[in-house]
Amino acid sequence: MRTLLRLPAFLIAISVHECSHGYAAYKMGDPTAKYSGRLSLNPLAHFDLIGGLCLLFFSFGWAKPVPVNPYNFKDRKKGTIIVSLAGPFSNFVVAVISAFLCAFTLKYVGYSCLAPLSELNGVEFLFPIFQYCMLLNIGLMIFNLIPIPPLDGSKVLMEFLPYKAREVMYQLERYSMLVLILLIYTGALDGILMFLQEGVFEIIMLLLKPFF
Protein backbone atom coordinates (compact mmCIF):
# COMPACT_ATOMS: atom_id res chain seq x y z
CA MET A 1 0.00 0.00 0.00
CA ARG A 2 2.77 2.45 0.93
CA THR A 3 4.55 1.76 -2.36
CA LEU A 4 1.37 2.54 -4.30
CA LEU A 5 1.11 5.86 -2.46
CA ARG A 6 4.78 6.63 -3.10
CA LEU A 7 4.59 5.97 -6.84
CA PRO A 8 2.56 9.07 -7.88
CA ALA A 9 4.72 11.27 -5.62
CA PHE A 10 7.90 9.80 -7.13
CA LEU A 11 6.68 10.25 -10.72
CA ILE A 12 5.67 13.86 -10.04
CA ALA A 13 8.99 14.64 -8.35
CA ILE A 14 11.24 13.21 -11.08
CA SER A 15 9.16 14.65 -13.92
CA VAL A 16 9.17 18.18 -12.53
CA HIS A 17 12.85 17.97 -11.54
CA GLU A 18 14.15 16.76 -14.91
CA CYS A 19 11.80 18.91 -16.99
CA SER A 20 12.98 21.96 -15.03
CA HIS A 21 16.61 21.14 -15.84
CA GLY A 22 15.72 20.81 -19.52
CA TYR A 23 13.61 23.96 -19.66
CA ALA A 24 16.28 26.02 -17.87
CA ALA A 25 18.90 24.71 -20.31
CA TYR A 26 16.65 25.61 -23.24
CA LYS A 27 16.19 29.16 -21.92
CA MET A 28 19.95 29.46 -21.50
CA GLY A 29 20.52 28.52 -25.16
CA ASP A 30 20.84 24.72 -25.20
CA PRO A 31 18.10 22.91 -27.19
CA THR A 32 19.47 19.39 -26.50
CA ALA A 33 16.71 18.45 -24.05
CA LYS A 34 14.04 19.79 -26.41
CA TYR A 35 15.34 17.76 -29.34
CA SER A 36 15.51 14.70 -27.07
CA GLY A 37 11.83 15.04 -26.15
CA ARG A 38 12.63 15.77 -22.51
CA LEU A 39 10.82 19.12 -22.16
CA SER A 40 7.84 17.20 -20.89
CA LEU A 41 6.08 16.49 -17.60
CA ASN A 42 5.18 13.03 -18.90
CA PRO A 43 6.81 10.61 -16.41
CA LEU A 44 7.52 8.13 -19.24
CA ALA A 45 9.96 10.63 -20.75
CA HIS A 46 12.07 10.59 -17.57
CA PHE A 47 11.43 7.18 -16.02
CA ASP A 48 14.46 4.99 -15.37
CA LEU A 49 13.73 1.27 -14.88
CA ILE A 50 16.51 0.64 -12.34
CA GLY A 51 15.65 3.83 -10.47
CA GLY A 52 12.00 2.80 -10.39
CA LEU A 53 12.82 -0.68 -9.08
CA CYS A 54 15.01 0.85 -6.37
CA LEU A 55 12.00 2.90 -5.29
CA LEU A 56 9.96 -0.28 -4.90
CA PHE A 57 12.60 -2.19 -2.93
CA PHE A 58 14.70 0.50 -1.20
CA SER A 59 12.25 3.45 -0.94
CA PHE A 60 14.56 5.66 -3.02
CA GLY A 61 14.90 5.99 -6.77
CA TRP A 62 16.03 8.27 -9.58
CA ALA A 63 15.20 9.37 -13.12
CA LYS A 64 17.07 9.45 -16.42
CA PRO A 65 19.26 12.59 -16.40
CA VAL A 66 18.24 15.21 -18.95
CA PRO A 67 20.95 15.64 -21.63
CA VAL A 68 22.54 19.08 -21.40
CA ASN A 69 25.36 20.58 -23.48
CA PRO A 70 26.82 23.54 -21.51
CA TYR A 71 28.82 24.67 -24.55
CA ASN A 72 25.53 25.85 -26.08
CA PHE A 73 24.84 28.22 -23.19
CA LYS A 74 25.01 31.94 -23.88
CA ASP A 75 27.02 32.23 -20.66
CA ARG A 76 28.49 28.84 -19.72
CA LYS A 77 29.12 29.54 -16.02
CA LYS A 78 25.81 31.29 -15.39
CA GLY A 79 23.95 28.70 -17.46
CA THR A 80 25.48 25.76 -15.60
CA ILE A 81 24.58 27.26 -12.21
CA ILE A 82 20.99 28.11 -13.21
CA VAL A 83 20.35 24.74 -14.87
CA SER A 84 21.84 22.84 -11.91
CA LEU A 85 19.71 24.74 -9.39
CA ALA A 86 16.52 24.54 -11.47
CA GLY A 87 15.84 20.92 -10.51
CA PRO A 88 16.20 21.32 -6.72
CA PHE A 89 14.26 24.60 -6.80
CA SER A 90 11.40 22.90 -8.66
CA ASN A 91 11.30 20.24 -5.93
CA PHE A 92 11.00 23.00 -3.33
CA VAL A 93 8.03 24.49 -5.22
CA VAL A 94 6.32 21.08 -5.42
CA ALA A 95 6.99 20.56 -1.69
CA VAL A 96 5.30 23.90 -0.89
CA ILE A 97 2.27 23.01 -3.05
CA SER A 98 2.08 19.55 -1.47
CA ALA A 99 2.25 21.03 2.04
CA PHE A 100 -0.57 23.42 1.14
CA LEU A 101 -2.68 20.50 -0.11
CA CYS A 102 -1.90 18.56 3.10
CA ALA A 103 -3.12 21.44 5.25
CA PHE A 104 -6.16 21.99 3.01
CA THR A 105 -7.12 18.29 3.19
CA LEU A 106 -6.65 18.19 6.95
CA LYS A 107 -8.78 21.30 7.41
CA TYR A 108 -11.68 20.32 5.17
CA VAL A 109 -11.68 16.51 5.37
CA GLY A 110 -10.77 16.29 9.04
CA TYR A 111 -8.29 14.60 11.35
CA SER A 112 -9.52 11.19 10.22
CA CYS A 113 -6.85 11.65 7.50
CA LEU A 114 -4.22 10.93 10.18
CA ALA A 115 -5.51 7.41 10.81
CA PRO A 116 -3.42 4.36 9.79
CA LEU A 117 -3.54 3.59 6.06
CA SER A 118 -5.68 0.51 6.60
CA GLU A 119 -8.40 2.69 8.14
CA LEU A 120 -8.52 5.41 5.46
CA ASN A 121 -11.40 5.74 3.02
CA GLY A 122 -12.03 7.75 -0.15
CA VAL A 123 -10.58 11.26 -0.13
CA GLU A 124 -8.77 10.52 3.14
CA PHE A 125 -6.13 8.74 1.04
CA LEU A 126 -5.18 12.12 -0.45
CA PHE A 127 -3.49 13.23 2.77
CA PRO A 128 -0.74 10.55 2.88
CA ILE A 129 -0.15 11.03 -0.87
CA PHE A 130 0.32 14.80 -0.45
CA GLN A 131 2.35 14.24 2.71
CA TYR A 132 4.75 11.82 1.04
CA CYS A 133 4.99 14.10 -2.00
CA MET A 134 6.04 16.95 0.29
CA LEU A 135 8.61 14.88 2.20
CA LEU A 136 10.00 13.28 -0.97
CA ASN A 137 10.48 16.62 -2.70
CA ILE A 138 12.15 18.16 0.34
CA GLY A 139 14.45 15.15 0.49
CA LEU A 140 15.25 15.25 -3.23
CA MET A 141 15.98 18.96 -3.12
CA ILE A 142 18.48 18.60 -0.27
CA PHE A 143 19.99 15.37 -1.60
CA ASN A 144 20.61 16.85 -5.04
CA LEU A 145 22.39 19.84 -3.51
CA ILE A 146 25.06 17.60 -1.95
CA PRO A 147 28.33 18.70 -3.65
CA ILE A 148 29.33 15.21 -4.78
CA PRO A 149 29.28 14.30 -8.51
CA PRO A 150 27.02 13.69 -10.34
CA LEU A 151 24.56 15.56 -8.10
CA ASP A 152 23.46 19.10 -8.95
CA GLY A 153 25.32 20.62 -6.00
CA SER A 154 28.66 19.43 -7.40
CA LYS A 155 28.04 21.21 -10.70
CA VAL A 156 27.38 24.47 -8.89
CA LEU A 157 30.48 24.00 -6.71
CA MET A 158 32.65 23.29 -9.77
CA GLU A 159 31.89 26.72 -11.19
CA PHE A 160 33.39 28.41 -8.12
CA LEU A 161 36.49 26.25 -7.72
CA PRO A 162 39.91 27.31 -9.03
CA TYR A 163 41.21 25.40 -12.04
CA LYS A 164 43.47 22.99 -10.10
CA ALA A 165 40.76 22.09 -7.59
CA ARG A 166 38.35 21.52 -10.45
CA GLU A 167 40.81 19.13 -12.09
CA VAL A 168 41.07 17.17 -8.84
CA MET A 169 37.26 16.95 -8.70
CA TYR A 170 37.19 15.63 -12.27
CA GLN A 171 39.75 12.97 -11.35
CA LEU A 172 37.75 11.89 -8.30
CA GLU A 173 34.45 11.83 -10.21
CA ARG A 174 34.92 8.21 -11.27
CA TYR A 175 34.73 7.18 -7.59
CA SER A 176 31.95 9.58 -6.63
CA MET A 177 29.02 7.17 -7.00
CA LEU A 178 30.75 4.63 -4.75
CA VAL A 179 31.40 7.35 -2.15
CA LEU A 180 27.79 8.50 -2.39
CA ILE A 181 26.41 4.97 -1.96
CA LEU A 182 28.66 4.38 1.06
CA LEU A 183 27.57 7.65 2.66
CA ILE A 184 23.90 6.78 2.14
CA TYR A 185 24.01 3.18 3.35
CA THR A 186 26.28 3.85 6.34
CA GLY A 187 23.98 6.65 7.45
CA ALA A 188 26.91 9.08 7.62
CA LEU A 189 24.78 11.89 6.19
CA ASP A 190 21.61 11.14 8.15
CA GLY A 191 22.18 13.75 10.86
CA ILE A 192 22.92 16.70 8.59
CA LEU A 193 20.22 15.72 6.07
CA MET A 194 17.60 15.46 8.82
CA PHE A 195 18.66 18.84 10.20
CA LEU A 196 18.35 20.44 6.75
CA GLN A 197 15.00 18.75 6.07
CA GLU A 198 13.60 20.11 9.32
CA GLY A 199 14.88 23.58 8.41
CA VAL A 200 13.24 23.48 4.97
CA PHE A 201 10.01 22.20 6.52
CA GLU A 202 9.98 25.15 8.95
CA ILE A 203 10.47 27.57 6.03
CA ILE A 204 7.53 25.99 4.19
CA MET A 205 5.35 26.27 7.30
CA LEU A 206 6.21 29.98 7.56
CA LEU A 207 5.28 30.49 3.90
CA LEU A 208 1.91 28.79 4.42
CA LYS A 209 1.10 30.40 7.77
CA PRO A 210 -0.90 33.31 6.22
CA PHE A 211 -3.25 30.82 4.51
CA PHE A 212 -4.26 28.73 7.53
mmCIF file of C-alpha atoms in Angstrom:
data_model
loop_
_atom_site.group_PDB
_atom_site.id
_atom_site.type_symbol
_atom_site.label_atom_id
_atom_site.label_comp_id
_atom_site.label_asym_id
_atom_site.label_seq_id
_atom_site.Cartn_x
_atom_site.Cartn_y
_atom_site.Cartn_z
ATOM 1 C CA MET A 1 0.000 0.000 0.000
ATOM 2 C CA ARG A 2 2.771 2.451 0.933
ATOM 3 C CA THR A 3 4.550 1.763 -2.358
ATOM 4 C CA LEU A 4 1.374 2.541 -4.300
ATOM 5 C CA LEU A 5 1.112 5.858 -2.457
ATOM 6 C CA ARG A 6 4.777 6.630 -3.101
ATOM 7 C CA LEU A 7 4.589 5.973 -6.836
ATOM 8 C CA PRO A 8 2.559 9.070 -7.876
ATOM 9 C CA ALA A 9 4.723 11.265 -5.621
ATOM 10 C CA PHE A 10 7.898 9.802 -7.133
ATOM 11 C CA LEU A 11 6.684 10.248 -10.716
ATOM 12 C CA ILE A 12 5.669 13.865 -10.043
ATOM 13 C CA ALA A 13 8.989 14.639 -8.347
ATOM 14 C CA ILE A 14 11.235 13.212 -11.076
ATOM 15 C CA SER A 15 9.156 14.652 -13.923
ATOM 16 C CA VAL A 16 9.171 18.184 -12.529
ATOM 17 C CA HIS A 17 12.854 17.966 -11.544
ATOM 18 C CA GLU A 18 14.148 16.760 -14.907
ATOM 19 C CA CYS A 19 11.800 18.907 -16.994
ATOM 20 C CA SER A 20 12.979 21.955 -15.027
ATOM 21 C CA HIS A 21 16.607 21.135 -15.844
ATOM 22 C CA GLY A 22 15.721 20.809 -19.520
ATOM 23 C CA TYR A 23 13.613 23.964 -19.664
ATOM 24 C CA ALA A 24 16.276 26.019 -17.870
ATOM 25 C CA ALA A 25 18.903 24.713 -20.308
ATOM 26 C CA TYR A 26 16.648 25.609 -23.244
ATOM 27 C CA LYS A 27 16.187 29.162 -21.923
ATOM 28 C CA MET A 28 19.955 29.465 -21.504
ATOM 29 C CA GLY A 29 20.518 28.518 -25.157
ATOM 30 C CA ASP A 30 20.839 24.722 -25.197
ATOM 31 C CA PRO A 31 18.104 22.906 -27.191
ATOM 32 C CA THR A 32 19.472 19.388 -26.502
ATOM 33 C CA ALA A 33 16.705 18.453 -24.046
ATOM 34 C CA LYS A 34 14.040 19.794 -26.411
ATOM 35 C CA TYR A 35 15.345 17.764 -29.343
ATOM 36 C CA SER A 36 15.511 14.696 -27.070
ATOM 37 C CA GLY A 37 11.835 15.039 -26.148
ATOM 38 C CA ARG A 38 12.634 15.773 -22.510
ATOM 39 C CA LEU A 39 10.822 19.121 -22.156
ATOM 40 C CA SER A 40 7.843 17.203 -20.885
ATOM 41 C CA LEU A 41 6.084 16.487 -17.599
ATOM 42 C CA ASN A 42 5.178 13.033 -18.904
ATOM 43 C CA PRO A 43 6.812 10.606 -16.414
ATOM 44 C CA LEU A 44 7.515 8.134 -19.240
ATOM 45 C CA ALA A 45 9.962 10.630 -20.754
ATOM 46 C CA HIS A 46 12.066 10.591 -17.575
ATOM 47 C CA PHE A 47 11.428 7.177 -16.020
ATOM 48 C CA ASP A 48 14.464 4.987 -15.375
ATOM 49 C CA LEU A 49 13.727 1.271 -14.878
ATOM 50 C CA ILE A 50 16.512 0.640 -12.344
ATOM 51 C CA GLY A 51 15.650 3.829 -10.471
ATOM 52 C CA GLY A 52 12.002 2.804 -10.386
ATOM 53 C CA LEU A 53 12.823 -0.684 -9.075
ATOM 54 C CA CYS A 54 15.010 0.847 -6.372
ATOM 55 C CA LEU A 55 11.999 2.903 -5.293
ATOM 56 C CA LEU A 56 9.956 -0.283 -4.898
ATOM 57 C CA PHE A 57 12.598 -2.187 -2.932
ATOM 58 C CA PHE A 58 14.696 0.499 -1.202
ATOM 59 C CA SER A 59 12.247 3.452 -0.942
ATOM 60 C CA PHE A 60 14.556 5.660 -3.021
ATOM 61 C CA GLY A 61 14.900 5.990 -6.774
ATOM 62 C CA TRP A 62 16.027 8.266 -9.579
ATOM 63 C CA ALA A 63 15.202 9.367 -13.121
ATOM 64 C CA LYS A 64 17.074 9.449 -16.418
ATOM 65 C CA PRO A 65 19.261 12.587 -16.396
ATOM 66 C CA VAL A 66 18.237 15.209 -18.948
ATOM 67 C CA PRO A 67 20.945 15.636 -21.630
ATOM 68 C CA VAL A 68 22.545 19.077 -21.403
ATOM 69 C CA ASN A 69 25.364 20.578 -23.476
ATOM 70 C CA PRO A 70 26.816 23.540 -21.514
ATOM 71 C CA TYR A 71 28.816 24.675 -24.552
ATOM 72 C CA ASN A 72 25.530 25.846 -26.083
ATOM 73 C CA PHE A 73 24.839 28.217 -23.186
ATOM 74 C CA LYS A 74 25.013 31.945 -23.884
ATOM 75 C CA ASP A 75 27.020 32.231 -20.655
ATOM 76 C CA ARG A 76 28.489 28.845 -19.715
ATOM 77 C CA LYS A 77 29.120 29.538 -16.017
ATOM 78 C CA LYS A 78 25.808 31.293 -15.391
ATOM 79 C CA GLY A 79 23.945 28.704 -17.460
ATOM 80 C CA THR A 80 25.484 25.765 -15.596
ATOM 81 C CA ILE A 81 24.579 27.255 -12.212
ATOM 82 C CA ILE A 82 20.993 28.110 -13.206
ATOM 83 C CA VAL A 83 20.355 24.741 -14.872
ATOM 84 C CA SER A 84 21.836 22.845 -11.914
ATOM 85 C CA LEU A 85 19.714 24.741 -9.387
ATOM 86 C CA ALA A 86 16.518 24.544 -11.473
ATOM 87 C CA GLY A 87 15.840 20.922 -10.508
ATOM 88 C CA PRO A 88 16.203 21.318 -6.716
ATOM 89 C CA PHE A 89 14.258 24.604 -6.803
ATOM 90 C CA SER A 90 11.401 22.903 -8.661
ATOM 91 C CA ASN A 91 11.299 20.240 -5.932
ATOM 92 C CA PHE A 92 10.998 22.999 -3.333
ATOM 93 C CA VAL A 93 8.032 24.485 -5.224
ATOM 94 C CA VAL A 94 6.323 21.076 -5.419
ATOM 95 C CA ALA A 95 6.990 20.560 -1.694
ATOM 96 C CA VAL A 96 5.298 23.897 -0.895
ATOM 97 C CA ILE A 97 2.268 23.010 -3.052
ATOM 98 C CA SER A 98 2.077 19.548 -1.468
ATOM 99 C CA ALA A 99 2.250 21.027 2.041
ATOM 100 C CA PHE A 100 -0.573 23.422 1.141
ATOM 101 C CA LEU A 101 -2.678 20.495 -0.105
ATOM 102 C CA CYS A 102 -1.901 18.558 3.097
ATOM 103 C CA ALA A 103 -3.116 21.441 5.246
ATOM 104 C CA PHE A 104 -6.158 21.985 3.012
ATOM 105 C CA THR A 105 -7.123 18.292 3.188
ATOM 106 C CA LEU A 106 -6.645 18.194 6.950
ATOM 107 C CA LYS A 107 -8.782 21.296 7.414
ATOM 108 C CA TYR A 108 -11.681 20.322 5.167
ATOM 109 C CA VAL A 109 -11.684 16.510 5.371
ATOM 110 C CA GLY A 110 -10.773 16.287 9.044
ATOM 111 C CA TYR A 111 -8.289 14.599 11.353
ATOM 112 C CA SER A 112 -9.520 11.187 10.218
ATOM 113 C CA CYS A 113 -6.846 11.651 7.497
ATOM 114 C CA LEU A 114 -4.224 10.933 10.180
ATOM 115 C CA ALA A 115 -5.512 7.410 10.808
ATOM 116 C CA PRO A 116 -3.417 4.359 9.791
ATOM 117 C CA LEU A 117 -3.538 3.594 6.059
ATOM 118 C CA SER A 118 -5.679 0.509 6.598
ATOM 119 C CA GLU A 119 -8.403 2.695 8.138
ATOM 120 C CA LEU A 120 -8.516 5.406 5.460
ATOM 121 C CA ASN A 121 -11.400 5.736 3.021
ATOM 122 C CA GLY A 122 -12.033 7.754 -0.153
ATOM 123 C CA VAL A 123 -10.576 11.260 -0.132
ATOM 124 C CA GLU A 124 -8.767 10.515 3.144
ATOM 125 C CA PHE A 125 -6.126 8.744 1.037
ATOM 126 C CA LEU A 126 -5.179 12.117 -0.450
ATOM 127 C CA PHE A 127 -3.493 13.229 2.767
ATOM 128 C CA PRO A 128 -0.741 10.551 2.879
ATOM 129 C CA ILE A 129 -0.146 11.032 -0.867
ATOM 130 C CA PHE A 130 0.323 14.797 -0.447
ATOM 131 C CA GLN A 131 2.353 14.238 2.711
ATOM 132 C CA TYR A 132 4.749 11.816 1.038
ATOM 133 C CA CYS A 133 4.993 14.103 -2.004
ATOM 134 C CA MET A 134 6.043 16.951 0.292
ATOM 135 C CA LEU A 135 8.606 14.877 2.199
ATOM 136 C CA LEU A 136 10.000 13.277 -0.965
ATOM 137 C CA ASN A 137 10.482 16.619 -2.700
ATOM 138 C CA ILE A 138 12.154 18.163 0.343
ATOM 139 C CA GLY A 139 14.450 15.147 0.494
ATOM 140 C CA LEU A 140 15.246 15.249 -3.230
ATOM 141 C CA MET A 141 15.983 18.964 -3.119
ATOM 142 C CA ILE A 142 18.478 18.600 -0.272
ATOM 143 C CA PHE A 143 19.988 15.366 -1.600
ATOM 144 C CA ASN A 144 20.611 16.853 -5.043
ATOM 145 C CA LEU A 145 22.388 19.842 -3.507
ATOM 146 C CA ILE A 146 25.065 17.601 -1.950
ATOM 147 C CA PRO A 147 28.332 18.702 -3.650
ATOM 148 C CA ILE A 148 29.326 15.207 -4.783
ATOM 149 C CA PRO A 149 29.275 14.300 -8.510
ATOM 150 C CA PRO A 150 27.018 13.687 -10.340
ATOM 151 C CA LEU A 151 24.562 15.557 -8.100
ATOM 152 C CA ASP A 152 23.463 19.098 -8.945
ATOM 153 C CA GLY A 153 25.319 20.618 -6.003
ATOM 154 C CA SER A 154 28.656 19.429 -7.395
ATOM 155 C CA LYS A 155 28.039 21.207 -10.704
ATOM 156 C CA VAL A 156 27.385 24.474 -8.888
ATOM 157 C CA LEU A 157 30.483 24.000 -6.710
ATOM 158 C CA MET A 158 32.647 23.287 -9.774
ATOM 159 C CA GLU A 159 31.889 26.725 -11.190
ATOM 160 C CA PHE A 160 33.391 28.415 -8.125
ATOM 161 C CA LEU A 161 36.489 26.254 -7.722
ATOM 162 C CA PRO A 162 39.911 27.309 -9.034
ATOM 163 C CA TYR A 163 41.208 25.398 -12.039
ATOM 164 C CA LYS A 164 43.465 22.994 -10.096
ATOM 165 C CA ALA A 165 40.761 22.089 -7.585
ATOM 166 C CA ARG A 166 38.350 21.519 -10.453
ATOM 167 C CA GLU A 167 40.807 19.132 -12.091
ATOM 168 C CA VAL A 168 41.068 17.166 -8.836
ATOM 169 C CA MET A 169 37.259 16.945 -8.702
ATOM 170 C CA TYR A 170 37.186 15.633 -12.273
ATOM 171 C CA GLN A 171 39.752 12.970 -11.349
ATOM 172 C CA LEU A 172 37.748 11.889 -8.301
ATOM 173 C CA GLU A 173 34.455 11.832 -10.214
ATOM 174 C CA ARG A 174 34.924 8.209 -11.267
ATOM 175 C CA TYR A 175 34.728 7.178 -7.586
ATOM 176 C CA SER A 176 31.952 9.580 -6.630
ATOM 177 C CA MET A 177 29.024 7.167 -7.004
ATOM 178 C CA LEU A 178 30.750 4.630 -4.747
ATOM 179 C CA VAL A 179 31.400 7.347 -2.154
ATOM 180 C CA LEU A 180 27.792 8.504 -2.395
ATOM 181 C CA ILE A 181 26.413 4.974 -1.961
ATOM 182 C CA LEU A 182 28.661 4.383 1.061
ATOM 183 C CA LEU A 183 27.568 7.655 2.662
ATOM 184 C CA ILE A 184 23.899 6.775 2.143
ATOM 185 C CA TYR A 185 24.011 3.177 3.347
ATOM 186 C CA THR A 186 26.279 3.847 6.342
ATOM 187 C CA GLY A 187 23.979 6.654 7.451
ATOM 188 C CA ALA A 188 26.912 9.081 7.621
ATOM 189 C CA LEU A 189 24.784 11.887 6.190
ATOM 190 C CA ASP A 190 21.611 11.143 8.150
ATOM 191 C CA GLY A 191 22.177 13.750 10.859
ATOM 192 C CA ILE A 192 22.916 16.703 8.591
ATOM 193 C CA LEU A 193 20.223 15.716 6.075
ATOM 194 C CA MET A 194 17.597 15.459 8.815
ATOM 195 C CA PHE A 195 18.659 18.840 10.200
ATOM 196 C CA LEU A 196 18.346 20.440 6.753
ATOM 197 C CA GLN A 197 15.001 18.750 6.068
ATOM 198 C CA GLU A 198 13.596 20.109 9.319
ATOM 199 C CA GLY A 199 14.882 23.578 8.406
ATOM 200 C CA VAL A 200 13.244 23.485 4.970
ATOM 201 C CA PHE A 201 10.014 22.200 6.524
ATOM 202 C CA GLU A 202 9.983 25.150 8.945
ATOM 203 C CA ILE A 203 10.469 27.573 6.029
ATOM 204 C CA ILE A 204 7.529 25.989 4.189
ATOM 205 C CA MET A 205 5.348 26.269 7.297
ATOM 206 C CA LEU A 206 6.214 29.975 7.558
ATOM 207 C CA LEU A 207 5.282 30.491 3.899
ATOM 208 C CA LEU A 208 1.912 28.795 4.418
ATOM 209 C CA LYS A 209 1.097 30.404 7.767
ATOM 210 C CA PRO A 210 -0.900 33.314 6.218
ATOM 211 C CA PHE A 211 -3.249 30.824 4.508
ATOM 212 C CA PHE A 212 -4.259 28.733 7.526
#
